[in-house]
């Protein structure tokens, strides 16, 4: 199937282009980006012109930041194209509800992707937690924003979610693996005095579940979820890629590349079967944190 990729920047280049190139399901037939392009692939710089010029490309994958994404998604769906959304699927919940309804009305697929759910050990963790008594869970998600988002000011602008941009990856795993849902009860958000979104956050949920997100972590990076069950500790480390049970371990490399081929395989399945997949539960936790969070002003941040 032919697919077009829109918003050619960091994640499109690092993950989407190689995942599509390696996929038996997809052919990258065009790009749509104001300035970015992929060597050897037909480049469009305007979404309207693309939709007019290439009615034969039925599927569009949108990789730009969440703030400008909605009008692109809306135009593609109205033109009866199937749409795949990078995470987070929008800058508000209402945007994604509107897209879900529109996809249904137009009879096309909408896939709100959560790449971290495709990390190697997530399905195994979910299977092990099924039916278990969950006594407590902790998320520790600490990384260096300067390393992972160099110069990307959009993360600190309204709609960019700040540290919840990586934090929502942890929440996408949590909402996938816990046998019963939890909800947020309180939060503290640390917002740099020269920015609009948090650089760090602490969250408390029902069921003794907590999370700490911090974007100021230099050196060792931590993407851990630890779950205390009736049968002992289950830890997902390295962003869901390593499962550690008690003292035992099932080793795996930390490697995002397996996540994106799985997303594209899933998209192919959804298009072929005429279904959509939109789960907003990770986003609900983020916006509950923005609603209940106590804001603390912290040191200015510049890249
Ligand atoms: P990025 O490199 O800053 O942006 C991607 C591209 O989007 C830009 O190169 C730009 O291409 C286009 N774009 C930016 N602002 C735009 C606007 N106002 N209107 C239209 N197009 C615009 O961002 P990214 O790191 O790839 O992240 C994009 C999405 O992927 C985010 O939702 C992020 O959460 C997700 N993601 C990122 C990572 C990561 O490691 N960075 C990992 C997983 C998921 P043109 O200038 O050519 O239009």
mmCIF file of N, CA and C in Angstrom, residues 17 66 119 131 140-141 162-163 175 185 211 228 253 266 272 283 289 293 297:
data_model
loop_
_atom_site.group_PDB
_atom_site.id
_atom_site.type_symbol
_atom_site.label_atom_id
_atom_site.label_comp_id
_atom_site.label_asym_id
_atom_site.label_seq_id
_atom_site.Cartn_x
_atom_site.Cartn_y
_atom_site.Cartn_z
ATOM 1 N N UNK A 17 10.806 6.645 8.500
ATOM 2 C CA UNK A 17 11.341 6.324 7.163
ATOM 3 C C UNK A 17 11.961 4.921 7.154
ATOM 4 N N UNK A 66 2.389 18.030 18.033
ATOM 5 C CA UNK A 66 0.931 18.004 18.191
ATOM 6 C C UNK A 66 0.235 19.331 17.883
ATOM 7 N N UNK A 119 7.098 -1.563 22.765
ATOM 8 C CA UNK A 119 8.416 -1.934 23.284
ATOM 9 C C UNK A 119 8.401 -3.433 23.641
ATOM 10 N N UNK A 131 -4.792 -10.548 36.211
ATOM 11 C CA UNK A 131 -5.371 -11.281 37.343
ATOM 12 C C UNK A 131 -4.589 -11.159 38.633
ATOM 13 N N UNK A 140 9.386 5.925 37.095
ATOM 14 C CA UNK A 140 10.514 6.865 37.215
ATOM 15 C C UNK A 140 10.999 7.122 35.797
ATOM 16 N N UNK A 141 10.752 8.323 35.293
ATOM 17 C CA UNK A 141 11.030 8.638 33.878
ATOM 18 C C UNK A 141 11.861 9.909 33.873
ATOM 19 N N UNK A 162 5.338 19.777 27.572
ATOM 20 C CA UNK A 162 6.540 19.752 28.410
ATOM 21 C C UNK A 162 6.986 18.330 28.685
ATOM 22 N N UNK A 163 7.336 18.059 29.964
ATOM 23 C CA UNK A 163 7.891 16.750 30.321
ATOM 24 C C UNK A 163 6.872 15.614 30.114
ATOM 25 N N UNK A 175 -1.119 2.293 31.346
ATOM 26 C CA UNK A 175 -2.530 2.052 31.030
ATOM 27 C C UNK A 175 -2.710 0.743 30.254
ATOM 28 N N UNK A 185 -4.966 11.547 41.474
ATOM 29 C CA UNK A 185 -5.572 12.225 42.624
ATOM 30 C C UNK A 185 -4.867 13.536 42.960
ATOM 31 N N UNK A 211 4.148 8.576 39.969
ATOM 32 C CA UNK A 211 5.069 8.794 38.840
ATOM 33 C C UNK A 211 5.913 10.021 39.112
ATOM 34 N N UNK A 228 4.618 -3.595 42.274
ATOM 35 C CA UNK A 228 4.649 -4.578 43.373
ATOM 36 C C UNK A 228 3.374 -5.381 43.322
ATOM 37 N N UNK A 253 17.915 -5.436 24.392
ATOM 38 C CA UNK A 253 18.577 -4.150 24.146
ATOM 39 C C UNK A 253 17.539 -3.044 24.196
ATOM 40 N N UNK A 266 0.689 -2.819 12.481
ATOM 41 C CA UNK A 266 -0.652 -2.646 13.066
ATOM 42 C C UNK A 266 -1.523 -1.760 12.170
ATOM 43 N N UNK A 272 -6.633 -2.823 6.468
ATOM 44 C CA UNK A 272 -7.179 -3.995 5.763
ATOM 45 C C UNK A 272 -8.501 -4.454 6.369
ATOM 46 N N UNK A 283 -3.635 10.126 27.652
ATOM 47 C CA UNK A 283 -3.836 11.581 27.565
ATOM 48 C C UNK A 283 -4.744 12.101 28.672
ATOM 49 N N UNK A 289 -3.618 15.840 35.258
ATOM 50 C CA UNK A 289 -2.480 16.456 35.964
ATOM 51 C C UNK A 289 -2.462 17.965 35.738
ATOM 52 N N UNK A 293 -2.938 19.655 39.075
ATOM 53 C CA UNK A 293 -1.539 19.905 39.464
ATOM 54 C C UNK A 293 -1.324 21.255 40.142
ATOM 55 N N UNK A 297 6.953 27.406 40.362
ATOM 56 C CA UNK A 297 7.841 28.046 39.396
ATOM 57 C C UNK A 297 9.281 27.626 39.697
#
